[in-house]
Amino acid sequence: MKKVALIGASGFIGSQLVKELLSRGYQVTAIVRSADKIKNDDKNLKVVSADVFDTDKLAEVLKNNDAVISAYNPGWTNPNIYDDTIKGYQSIIEAVKKAGIKRLQAVGGAGSLLVAPGKTVVDSGAIPDEILPGVKALALVLKDQFLPEKELDWVFFSPAGTIEPGERTGKYRLGLDNLIIDDQGNSKISVQDYAKAMVDELENPKHHQQRFTIGY
């Protein structure tokens, strides 16, 4: 049985990833800021409270897992979301290396996806001001931290423009750097299908040291 550490397990996407992993029989170490946020007594789930900024402590928690999935988000209402996102991922990447784990799958953002040659979602002006700092920070994490990273076998999995509760249909498309849109020009995915695709990638890795994306 595979052992997976999941950072940010109590968030919108993280909590769905917990469900998907447990449904497939994984042993999950759920890493959260506050352990009481997760109410689940599944025998294959271990909940650990840890600060992502404490690199050494995080590395200790990650040890003995086969892979790490990071759904880290310092909180959309956090006034320091820009700096905390960048610092948080610096610590996470370092901790994964210190723990001796090679595979890191990160929940990315859609802001850095291309909508035209040389033009990203952020460039298009489509991102609401209230979440723009967090979106810009994740785009920088991809550019400055993941893309130059040659030691880890990482992936940065960008959702569609809109990710929301829905159904686990299994009917979606995957791509690399271009925003996936439907016939009406919408870019959407359910959090359930996103979680399915993330765990599919864990079970059968098809992307290595690259970003990929999803949409209907």
GROMACS .gro file of N, CA, C and O in nm, residues 84-205:
model
  488
   84ASP      N    1   0.341   3.462   0.198
   84ASP     CA    2   0.329   3.331   0.264
   84ASP      C    3   0.326   3.217   0.163
   84ASP      O    4   0.377   3.107   0.190
   85THR      N    5   0.265   3.241   0.047
   85THR     CA    6   0.262   3.138  -0.058
   85THR      C    7   0.404   3.108  -0.106
   85THR      O    8   0.444   2.991  -0.118
   86ILE      N    9   0.479   3.213  -0.133
   86ILE     CA   10   0.616   3.197  -0.183
   86ILE      C   11   0.706   3.131  -0.077
   86ILE      O   12   0.777   3.034  -0.104
   87LYS      N   13   0.700   3.183   0.045
   87LYS     CA   14   0.784   3.127   0.153
   87LYS      C   15   0.740   2.984   0.188
   87LYS      O   16   0.825   2.899   0.218
   88GLY      N   17   0.609   2.961   0.185
   88GLY     CA   18   0.558   2.828   0.217
   88GLY      C   19   0.609   2.723   0.120
   88GLY      O   20   0.653   2.615   0.162
   89TYR      N   21   0.608   2.755  -0.009
   89TYR     CA   22   0.656   2.658  -0.107
   89TYR      C   23   0.807   2.640  -0.104
   89TYR      O   24   0.858   2.530  -0.130
   90GLN      N   25   0.880   2.746  -0.071
   90GLN     CA   26   1.025   2.730  -0.052
   90GLN      C   27   1.052   2.626   0.057
   90GLN      O   28   1.138   2.538   0.042
   91SER      N   29   0.976   2.636   0.166
   91SER     CA   30   0.994   2.543   0.278
   91SER      C   31   0.948   2.402   0.241
   91SER      O   32   1.014   2.304   0.275
   92ILE      N   33   0.835   2.392   0.172
   92ILE     CA   34   0.781   2.261   0.135
   92ILE      C   35   0.879   2.186   0.044
   92ILE      O   36   0.910   2.068   0.066
   93ILE      N   37   0.931   2.253  -0.058
   93ILE     CA   38   1.023   2.189  -0.151
   93ILE      C   39   1.150   2.142  -0.078
   93ILE      O   40   1.198   2.030  -0.098
   94GLU      N   41   1.200   2.226   0.011
   94GLU     CA   42   1.320   2.190   0.088
   94GLU      C   43   1.291   2.073   0.182
   94GLU      O   44   1.373   1.981   0.196
   95ALA      N   45   1.173   2.074   0.245
   95ALA     CA   46   1.137   1.967   0.338
   95ALA      C   47   1.121   1.833   0.267
   95ALA      O   48   1.162   1.728   0.319
   96VAL      N   49   1.063   1.835   0.147
   96VAL     CA   50   1.047   1.711   0.069
   96VAL      C   51   1.184   1.651   0.038
   96VAL      O   52   1.206   1.530   0.050
   97LYS      N   53   1.279   1.737   0.002
   97LYS     CA   54   1.416   1.690  -0.025
   97LYS      C   55   1.479   1.634   0.101
   97LYS      O   56   1.541   1.526   0.098
   98LYS      N   57   1.467   1.706   0.212
   98LYS     CA   58   1.526   1.660   0.338
   98LYS      C   59   1.467   1.527   0.383
   98LYS      O   60   1.535   1.446   0.447
   99ALA      N   61   1.341   1.504   0.349
   99ALA     CA   62   1.273   1.379   0.388
   99ALA      C   63   1.312   1.263   0.297
   99ALA      O   64   1.274   1.148   0.323
  100GLY      N   65   1.385   1.292   0.190
  100GLY     CA   66   1.429   1.187   0.099
  100GLY      C   67   1.321   1.136   0.006
  100GLY      O   68   1.327   1.024  -0.043
  101ILE      N   69   1.221   1.220  -0.020
  101ILE     CA   70   1.110   1.182  -0.109
  101ILE      C   71   1.131   1.247  -0.244
  101ILE      O   72   1.169   1.364  -0.253
  102LYS      N   73   1.108   1.172  -0.350
  102LYS     CA   74   1.134   1.224  -0.485
  102LYS      C   75   1.011   1.286  -0.551
  102LYS      O   76   1.022   1.379  -0.630
  103ARG      N   77   0.893   1.231  -0.523
  103ARG     CA   78   0.773   1.273  -0.597
  103ARG      C   79   0.694   1.377  -0.517
  103ARG      O   80   0.650   1.352  -0.405
  104LEU      N   81   0.675   1.495  -0.578
  104LEU     CA   82   0.595   1.603  -0.519
  104LEU      C   83   0.493   1.650  -0.622
  104LEU      O   84   0.530   1.694  -0.731
  105GLN      N   85   0.365   1.638  -0.587
  105GLN     CA   86   0.258   1.685  -0.674
  105GLN      C   87   0.189   1.803  -0.607
  105GLN      O   88   0.137   1.790  -0.497
  106ALA      N   89   0.191   1.918  -0.674
  106ALA     CA   90   0.138   2.040  -0.614
  106ALA      C   91   0.008   2.082  -0.681
  106ALA      O   92  -0.006   2.076  -0.804
  107VAL      N   93  -0.086   2.127  -0.597
  107VAL     CA   94  -0.208   2.189  -0.649
  107VAL      C   95  -0.168   2.329  -0.697
  107VAL      O   96  -0.135   2.416  -0.616
  108GLY      N   97  -0.165   2.348  -0.826
  108GLY     CA   98  -0.123   2.474  -0.883
  108GLY      C   99  -0.238   2.572  -0.898
  108GLY      O  100  -0.348   2.549  -0.849
  109GLY      N  101  -0.211   2.681  -0.966
  109GLY     CA  102  -0.314   2.779  -0.993
  109GLY      C  103  -0.336   2.791  -1.143
  109GLY      O  104  -0.253   2.748  -1.223
  110ALA      N  105  -0.449   2.852  -1.180
  110ALA     CA  106  -0.481   2.869  -1.322
  110ALA      C  107  -0.424   2.999  -1.378
  110ALA      O  108  -0.423   3.019  -1.500
  111GLY      N  109  -0.378   3.089  -1.291
  111GLY     CA  110  -0.337   3.222  -1.335
  111GLY      C  111  -0.224   3.224  -1.435
  111GLY      O  112  -0.215   3.315  -1.518
  112SER      N  113  -0.137   3.123  -1.431
  112SER     CA  114  -0.021   3.121  -1.520
  112SER      C  115  -0.049   3.044  -1.650
  112SER      O  116   0.039   3.034  -1.736
  113LEU      N  117  -0.170   2.991  -1.665
  113LEU     CA  118  -0.205   2.921  -1.789
  113LEU      C  119  -0.219   3.021  -1.904
  113LEU      O  120  -0.258   3.137  -1.884
  114LEU      N  121  -0.189   2.976  -2.024
  114LEU     CA  122  -0.193   3.064  -2.142
  114LEU      C  123  -0.334   3.068  -2.201
  114LEU      O  124  -0.401   2.965  -2.215
  115VAL      N  125  -0.379   3.190  -2.236
  115VAL     CA  126  -0.506   3.207  -2.307
  115VAL      C  127  -0.482   3.247  -2.452
  115VAL      O  128  -0.573   3.245  -2.536
  116ALA      N  129  -0.360   3.286  -2.482
  116ALA     CA  130  -0.314   3.320  -2.617
  116ALA      C  131  -0.162   3.314  -2.611
  116ALA      O  132  -0.103   3.313  -2.503
  117PRO      N  133  -0.096   3.309  -2.727
  117PRO     CA  134   0.051   3.303  -2.724
  117PRO      C  135   0.110   3.418  -2.643
  117PRO      O  136   0.086   3.536  -2.672
  118GLY      N  137   0.185   3.384  -2.537
  118GLY     CA  138   0.249   3.485  -2.454
  118GLY      C  139   0.157   3.561  -2.360
  118GLY      O  140   0.201   3.653  -2.291
  119LYS      N  141   0.031   3.521  -2.351
  119LYS     CA  142  -0.066   3.592  -2.266
  119LYS      C  143  -0.130   3.494  -2.168
  119LYS      O  144  -0.193   3.396  -2.209
  120THR      N  145  -0.112   3.521  -2.038
  120THR     CA  146  -0.166   3.432  -1.936
  120THR      C  147  -0.303   3.480  -1.887
  120THR      O  148  -0.349   3.589  -1.920
  121VAL      N  149  -0.366   3.395  -1.806
  121VAL     CA  150  -0.494   3.431  -1.745
  121VAL      C  151  -0.478   3.559  -1.662
  121VAL      O  152  -0.563   3.648  -1.665
  122VAL      N  153  -0.367   3.569  -1.588
  122VAL     CA  154  -0.341   3.691  -1.510
  122VAL      C  155  -0.333   3.813  -1.602
  122VAL      O  156  -0.391   3.918  -1.575
  123ASP      N  157  -0.263   3.798  -1.713
  123ASP     CA  158  -0.248   3.909  -1.808
  123ASP      C  159  -0.382   3.954  -1.865
  123ASP      O  160  -0.399   4.071  -1.902
  124SER      N  161  -0.477   3.861  -1.873
  124SER     CA  162  -0.607   3.890  -1.937
  124SER      C  163  -0.696   3.982  -1.855
  124SER      O  164  -0.795   4.035  -1.905
  125GLY      N  165  -0.663   3.997  -1.725
  125GLY     CA  166  -0.745   4.082  -1.638
  125GLY      C  167  -0.869   4.013  -1.586
  125GLY      O  168  -0.957   4.077  -1.527
  126ALA      N  169  -0.877   3.880  -1.602
  126ALA     CA  170  -0.998   3.807  -1.561
  126ALA      C  171  -1.000   3.772  -1.413
  126ALA      O  172  -1.104   3.733  -1.360
  127ILE      N  173  -0.887   3.787  -1.344
  127ILE     CA  174  -0.880   3.748  -1.203
  127ILE      C  175  -0.934   3.860  -1.114
  127ILE      O  176  -0.888   3.974  -1.124
  128PRO      N  177  -1.031   3.830  -1.026
  128PRO     CA  178  -1.081   3.933  -0.933
  128PRO      C  179  -0.970   3.987  -0.843
  128PRO      O  180  -0.881   3.912  -0.801
  129ASP      N  181  -0.977   4.117  -0.814
  129ASP     CA  182  -0.871   4.182  -0.736
  129ASP      C  183  -0.847   4.116  -0.601
  129ASP      O  184  -0.734   4.111  -0.553
  130GLU      N  185  -0.956   4.066  -0.539
  130GLU     CA  186  -0.942   4.015  -0.402
  130GLU      C  187  -0.858   3.887  -0.395
  130GLU      O  188  -0.804   3.854  -0.289
  131ILE      N  189  -0.846   3.813  -0.505
  131ILE     CA  190  -0.763   3.692  -0.501
  131ILE      C  191  -0.637   3.705  -0.585
  131ILE      O  192  -0.556   3.613  -0.591
  132LEU      N  193  -0.618   3.822  -0.647
  132LEU     CA  194  -0.505   3.840  -0.738
  132LEU      C  195  -0.369   3.818  -0.672
  132LEU      O  196  -0.282   3.754  -0.732
  133PRO      N  197  -0.346   3.867  -0.548
  133PRO     CA  198  -0.213   3.843  -0.487
  133PRO      C  199  -0.179   3.694  -0.474
  133PRO      O  200  -0.066   3.653  -0.503
  134GLY      N  201  -0.276   3.612  -0.434
  134GLY     CA  202  -0.251   3.469  -0.420
  134GLY      C  203  -0.227   3.402  -0.554
  134GLY      O  204  -0.142   3.313  -0.568
  135VAL      N  205  -0.303   3.445  -0.655
  135VAL     CA  206  -0.288   3.388  -0.790
  135VAL      C  207  -0.151   3.423  -0.848
  135VAL      O  208  -0.082   3.339  -0.906
  136LYS      N  209  -0.111   3.550  -0.832
  136LYS     CA  210   0.020   3.593  -0.882
  136LYS      C  211   0.133   3.518  -0.811
  136LYS      O  212   0.234   3.482  -0.872
  137ALA      N  213   0.116   3.497  -0.680
  137ALA     CA  214   0.219   3.427  -0.604
  137ALA      C  215   0.237   3.284  -0.654
  137ALA      O  216   0.351   3.237  -0.670
  138LEU      N  217   0.127   3.214  -0.681
  138LEU     CA  218   0.137   3.076  -0.731
  138LEU      C  219   0.203   3.073  -0.868
  138LEU      O  220   0.279   2.980  -0.899
  139ALA      N  221   0.175   3.173  -0.950
  139ALA     CA  222   0.240   3.180  -1.081
  139ALA      C  223   0.391   3.195  -1.065
  139ALA      O  224   0.470   3.133  -1.139
  140LEU      N  225   0.433   3.275  -0.966
  140LEU     CA  226   0.576   3.292  -0.940
  140LEU      C  227   0.638   3.165  -0.882
  140LEU      O  228   0.754   3.133  -0.911
  141VAL      N  229   0.562   3.094  -0.799
  141VAL     CA  230   0.612   2.967  -0.744
  141VAL      C  231   0.644   2.870  -0.857
  141VAL      O  232   0.748   2.802  -0.856
  142LEU      N  233   0.558   2.864  -0.958
  142LEU     CA  234   0.584   2.778  -1.073
  142LEU      C  235   0.710   2.824  -1.147
  142LEU      O  236   0.799   2.744  -1.174
  143LYS      N  237   0.717   2.954  -1.176
  143LYS     CA  238   0.828   3.008  -1.256
  143LYS      C  239   0.962   3.001  -1.184
  143LYS      O  240   1.064   2.962  -1.242
  144ASP      N  241   0.962   3.042  -1.057
  144ASP     CA  242   1.089   3.060  -0.986
  144ASP      C  243   1.133   2.940  -0.903
  144ASP      O  244   1.252   2.926  -0.872
  145GLN      N  245   1.039   2.855  -0.863
  145GLN     CA  246   1.073   2.744  -0.775
  145GLN      C  247   1.060   2.607  -0.842
  145GLN      O  248   1.151   2.524  -0.831
  146PHE      N  249   0.949   2.584  -0.911
  146PHE     CA  250   0.931   2.452  -0.970
  146PHE      C  251   1.007   2.434  -1.102
  146PHE      O  252   1.081   2.337  -1.118
  147LEU      N  253   0.991   2.526  -1.195
  147LEU     CA  254   1.053   2.505  -1.326
  147LEU      C  255   1.206   2.490  -1.320
  147LEU      O  256   1.261   2.409  -1.395
  148PRO      N  257   1.277   2.559  -1.229
  148PRO     CA  258   1.422   2.536  -1.221
  148PRO      C  259   1.460   2.411  -1.141
  148PRO      O  260   1.578   2.375  -1.137
  149GLU      N  261   1.363   2.346  -1.078
  149GLU     CA  262   1.389   2.234  -0.986
  149GLU      C  263   1.421   2.105  -1.064
  149GLU      O  264   1.336   2.053  -1.136
  150LYS      N  265   1.543   2.056  -1.047
  150LYS     CA  266   1.587   1.937  -1.121
  150LYS      C  267   1.605   1.814  -1.033
  150LYS      O  268   1.625   1.704  -1.085
  151GLU      N  269   1.597   1.830  -0.902
  151GLU     CA  270   1.623   1.717  -0.812
  151GLU      C  271   1.496   1.635  -0.787
  151GLU      O  272   1.500   1.511  -0.784
  152LEU      N  273   1.384   1.703  -0.770
  152LEU     CA  274   1.258   1.635  -0.743
  152LEU      C  275   1.185   1.598  -0.872
  152LEU      O  276   1.196   1.666  -0.973
  153ASP      N  277   1.108   1.490  -0.865
  153ASP     CA  278   1.017   1.454  -0.974
  153ASP      C  279   0.883   1.521  -0.940
  153ASP      O  280   0.796   1.461  -0.876
  154TRP      N  281   0.868   1.645  -0.982
  154TRP     CA  282   0.752   1.726  -0.942
  154TRP      C  283   0.653   1.742  -1.055
  154TRP      O  284   0.688   1.730  -1.173
  155VAL      N  285   0.528   1.770  -1.016
  155VAL     CA  286   0.428   1.821  -1.110
  155VAL      C  287   0.352   1.934  -1.042
  155VAL      O  288   0.336   1.936  -0.920
  156PHE      N  289   0.308   2.029  -1.123
  156PHE     CA  290   0.230   2.145  -1.078
  156PHE      C  291   0.099   2.135  -1.155
  156PHE      O  292   0.097   2.158  -1.276
  157PHE      N  293  -0.007   2.094  -1.086
  157PHE     CA  294  -0.134   2.060  -1.153
  157PHE      C  295  -0.231   2.177  -1.142
  157PHE      O  296  -0.292   2.199  -1.038
  158SER      N  297  -0.242   2.254  -1.251
  158SER     CA  298  -0.329   2.371  -1.253
  158SER      C  299  -0.473   2.329  -1.282
  158SER      O  300  -0.498   2.258  -1.379
  159PRO      N  301  -0.568   2.375  -1.199
  159PRO     CA  302  -0.709   2.347  -1.229
  159PRO      C  303  -0.757   2.434  -1.344
  159PRO      O  304  -0.685   2.520  -1.394
  160ALA      N  305  -0.880   2.412  -1.385
  160ALA     CA  306  -0.945   2.501  -1.482
  160ALA      C  307  -0.965   2.638  -1.418
  160ALA      O  308  -0.939   2.658  -1.298
  161GLY      N  309  -1.013   2.734  -1.496
  161GLY     CA  310  -1.035   2.868  -1.444
  161GLY      C  311  -1.128   2.872  -1.325
  161GLY      O  312  -1.108   2.948  -1.230
  162THR      N  313  -1.229   2.787  -1.328
  162THR     CA  314  -1.323   2.774  -1.216
  162THR      C  315  -1.322   2.630  -1.167
  162THR      O  316  -1.342   2.537  -1.245
  163ILE      N  317  -1.296   2.613  -1.038
  163ILE     CA  318  -1.305   2.480  -0.976
  163ILE      C  319  -1.408   2.489  -0.865
  163ILE      O  320  -1.401   2.578  -0.779
  164GLU      N  321  -1.508   2.401  -0.869
  164GLU     CA  322  -1.621   2.412  -0.778
  164GLU      C  323  -1.676   2.274  -0.744
  164GLU      O  324  -1.644   2.176  -0.812
  165PRO      N  325  -1.758   2.264  -0.639
  165PRO     CA  326  -1.820   2.136  -0.608
  165PRO      C  327  -1.906   2.088  -0.724
  165PRO      O  328  -1.970   2.168  -0.793
  166GLY      N  329  -1.906   1.956  -0.745
  166GLY     CA  330  -1.984   1.901  -0.856
  166GLY      C  331  -1.985   1.749  -0.848
  166GLY      O  332  -1.996   1.693  -0.740
  167GLU      N  333  -1.968   1.686  -0.962
  167GLU     CA  334  -1.970   1.540  -0.968
  167GLU      C  335  -1.835   1.486  -1.011
  167GLU      O  336  -1.755   1.554  -1.075
  168ARG      N  337  -1.813   1.360  -0.975
  168ARG     CA  338  -1.693   1.287  -1.018
  168ARG      C  339  -1.729   1.213  -1.146
  168ARG      O  340  -1.774   1.100  -1.142
  169THR      N  341  -1.713   1.279  -1.259
  169THR     CA  342  -1.760   1.223  -1.386
  169THR      C  343  -1.654   1.140  -1.457
  169THR      O  344  -1.686   1.047  -1.530
  170GLY      N  345  -1.526   1.174  -1.438
  170GLY     CA  346  -1.419   1.108  -1.511
  170GLY      C  347  -1.414   1.150  -1.657
  170GLY      O  348  -1.333   1.098  -1.735
  171LYS      N  349  -1.499   1.247  -1.695
  171LYS     CA  350  -1.504   1.292  -1.835
  171LYS      C  351  -1.448   1.433  -1.843
  171LYS      O  352  -1.520   1.532  -1.826
  172TYR      N  353  -1.320   1.442  -1.867
  172TYR     CA  354  -1.252   1.571  -1.873
  172TYR      C  355  -1.134   1.559  -1.966
  172TYR      O  356  -1.100   1.450  -2.014
  173ARG      N  357  -1.071   1.671  -1.993
  173ARG     CA  358  -0.953   1.673  -2.079
  173ARG      C  359  -0.832   1.721  -1.998
  173ARG      O  360  -0.848   1.804  -1.909
  174LEU      N  361  -0.716   1.671  -2.031
  174LEU     CA  362  -0.591   1.717  -1.971
  174LEU      C  363  -0.509   1.789  -2.077
  174LEU      O  364  -0.517   1.757  -2.196
  175GLY      N  365  -0.432   1.887  -2.032
  175GLY     CA  366  -0.343   1.960  -2.122
  175GLY      C  367  -0.218   1.999  -2.047
  175GLY      O  368  -0.195   1.954  -1.934
  176LEU      N  369  -0.139   2.088  -2.107
  176LEU     CA  370  -0.014   2.130  -2.042
  176LEU      C  371  -0.021   2.275  -1.997
  176LEU      O  372  -0.054   2.304  -1.884
  177ASP      N  373   0.007   2.369  -2.085
  177ASP     CA  374   0.019   2.508  -2.044
  177ASP      C  375  -0.095   2.599  -2.090
  177ASP      O  376  -0.098   2.717  -2.056
  178ASN      N  377  -0.187   2.546  -2.169
  178ASN     CA  378  -0.298   2.628  -2.219
  178ASN      C  379  -0.425   2.603  -2.139
  178ASN      O  380  -0.461   2.489  -2.111
  179LEU      N  381  -0.495   2.713  -2.105
  179LEU     CA  382  -0.623   2.703  -2.037
  179LEU      C  383  -0.720   2.621  -2.122
  179LEU      O  384  -0.737   2.648  -2.241
  180ILE      N  385  -0.783   2.520  -2.061
  180ILE     CA  386  -0.879   2.437  -2.135
  180ILE      C  387  -1.017   2.499  -2.123
  180ILE      O  388  -1.067   2.523  -2.012
  181ILE      N  389  -1.080   2.526  -2.237
  181ILE     CA  390  -1.214   2.585  -2.237
  181ILE      C  391  -1.309   2.495  -2.315
  181ILE      O  392  -1.268   2.418  -2.402
  182ASP      N  393  -1.440   2.505  -2.282
  182ASP     CA  394  -1.541   2.426  -2.352
  182ASP      C  395  -1.596   2.504  -2.472
  182ASP      O  396  -1.548   2.613  -2.506
  183ASP      N  397  -1.698   2.449  -2.537
  183ASP     CA  398  -1.753   2.510  -2.658
  183ASP      C  399  -1.813   2.647  -2.633
  183ASP      O  400  -1.825   2.728  -2.725
  184GLN      N  401  -1.852   2.673  -2.507
  184GLN     CA  402  -1.910   2.803  -2.472
  184GLN      C  403  -1.804   2.904  -2.425
  184GLN      O  404  -1.836   3.016  -2.386
  185GLY      N  405  -1.677   2.861  -2.426
  185GLY     CA  406  -1.571   2.950  -2.382
  185GLY      C  407  -1.547   2.949  -2.232
  185GLY      O  408  -1.473   3.033  -2.180
  186ASN      N  409  -1.610   2.855  -2.161
  186ASN     CA  410  -1.594   2.846  -2.016
  186ASN      C  411  -1.481   2.748  -1.981
  186ASN      O  412  -1.459   2.649  -2.051
  187SER      N  413  -1.414   2.777  -1.871
  187SER     CA  414  -1.308   2.690  -1.821
  187SER      C  415  -1.347   2.643  -1.682
  187SER      O  416  -1.340   2.719  -1.586
  188LYS      N  417  -1.393   2.517  -1.673
  188LYS     CA  418  -1.446   2.467  -1.546
  188LYS      C  419  -1.401   2.324  -1.518
  188LYS      O  420  -1.374   2.246  -1.612
  189ILE      N  421  -1.398   2.290  -1.390
  189ILE     CA  422  -1.377   2.151  -1.347
  189ILE      C  423  -1.439   2.136  -1.209
  189ILE      O  424  -1.442   2.232  -1.130
  190SER      N  425  -1.491   2.019  -1.179
  190SER     CA  426  -1.538   1.993  -1.042
  190SER      C  427  -1.420   1.955  -0.956
  190SER      O  428  -1.320   1.899  -1.004
  191VAL      N  429  -1.429   1.986  -0.827
  191VAL     CA  430  -1.320   1.951  -0.736
  191VAL      C  431  -1.307   1.799  -0.725
  191VAL      O  432  -1.197   1.746  -0.705
  192GLN      N  433  -1.418   1.729  -0.747
  192GLN     CA  434  -1.415   1.582  -0.743
  192GLN      C  435  -1.334   1.524  -0.860
  192GLN      O  436  -1.253   1.432  -0.843
  193ASP      N  437  -1.355   1.579  -0.982
  193ASP     CA  438  -1.278   1.531  -1.097
  193ASP      C  439  -1.132   1.573  -1.089
  193ASP      O  440  -1.042   1.500  -1.131
  194TYR      N  441  -1.108   1.693  -1.033
  194TYR     CA  442  -0.970   1.737  -1.013
  194TYR      C  443  -0.897   1.640  -0.921
  194TYR      O  444  -0.785   1.597  -0.949
  195ALA      N  445  -0.961   1.602  -0.811
  195ALA     CA  446  -0.900   1.509  -0.716
  195ALA      C  447  -0.874   1.373  -0.780
  195ALA      O  448  -0.770   1.311  -0.758
  196LYS      N  449  -0.970   1.327  -0.860
  196LYS     CA  450  -0.953   1.199  -0.929
  196LYS      C  451  -0.830   1.204  -1.020
  196LYS      O  452  -0.746   1.113  -1.019
  197ALA      N  453  -0.816   1.311  -1.097
  197ALA     CA  454  -0.704   1.322  -1.190
  197ALA      C  455  -0.571   1.334  -1.115
  197ALA      O  456  -0.469   1.280  -1.160
  198MET      N  457  -0.571   1.402  -1.002
  198MET     CA  458  -0.449   1.415  -0.923
  198MET      C  459  -0.402   1.279  -0.872
  198MET      O  460  -0.282   1.246  -0.877
  199VAL      N  461  -0.496   1.198  -0.823
  199VAL     CA  462  -0.458   1.067  -0.770
  199VAL      C  463  -0.428   0.969  -0.884
  199VAL      O  464  -0.342   0.883  -0.871
  200ASP      N  465  -0.494   0.983  -0.998
  200ASP     CA  466  -0.458   0.905  -1.115
  200ASP      C  467  -0.311   0.930  -1.152
  200ASP      O  468  -0.237   0.837  -1.186
  201GLU      N  469  -0.270   1.057  -1.145
  201GLU     CA  470  -0.131   1.093  -1.177
  201GLU      C  471  -0.034   1.031  -1.076
  201GLU      O  472   0.077   0.992  -1.111
  202LEU      N  473  -0.079   1.021  -0.952
  202LEU     CA  474   0.003   0.959  -0.848
  202LEU      C  475   0.021   0.810  -0.875
  202LEU      O  476   0.131   0.755  -0.863
  203GLU      N  477  -0.088   0.745  -0.914
  203GLU     CA  478  -0.084   0.600  -0.939
  203GLU      C  479  -0.011   0.565  -1.067
  203GLU      O  480   0.056   0.461  -1.075
  204ASN      N  481  -0.025   0.650  -1.167
  204ASN     CA  482   0.032   0.622  -1.298
  204ASN      C  483   0.093   0.751  -1.353
  204ASN      O  484   0.033   0.817  -1.437
  205PRO      N  485   0.212   0.788  -1.305
  205PRO     CA  486   0.270   0.917  -1.340
  205PRO      C  487   0.295   0.932  -1.491
  205PRO      O  488   0.364   0.850  -1.551
   0.00000   0.00000   0.00000
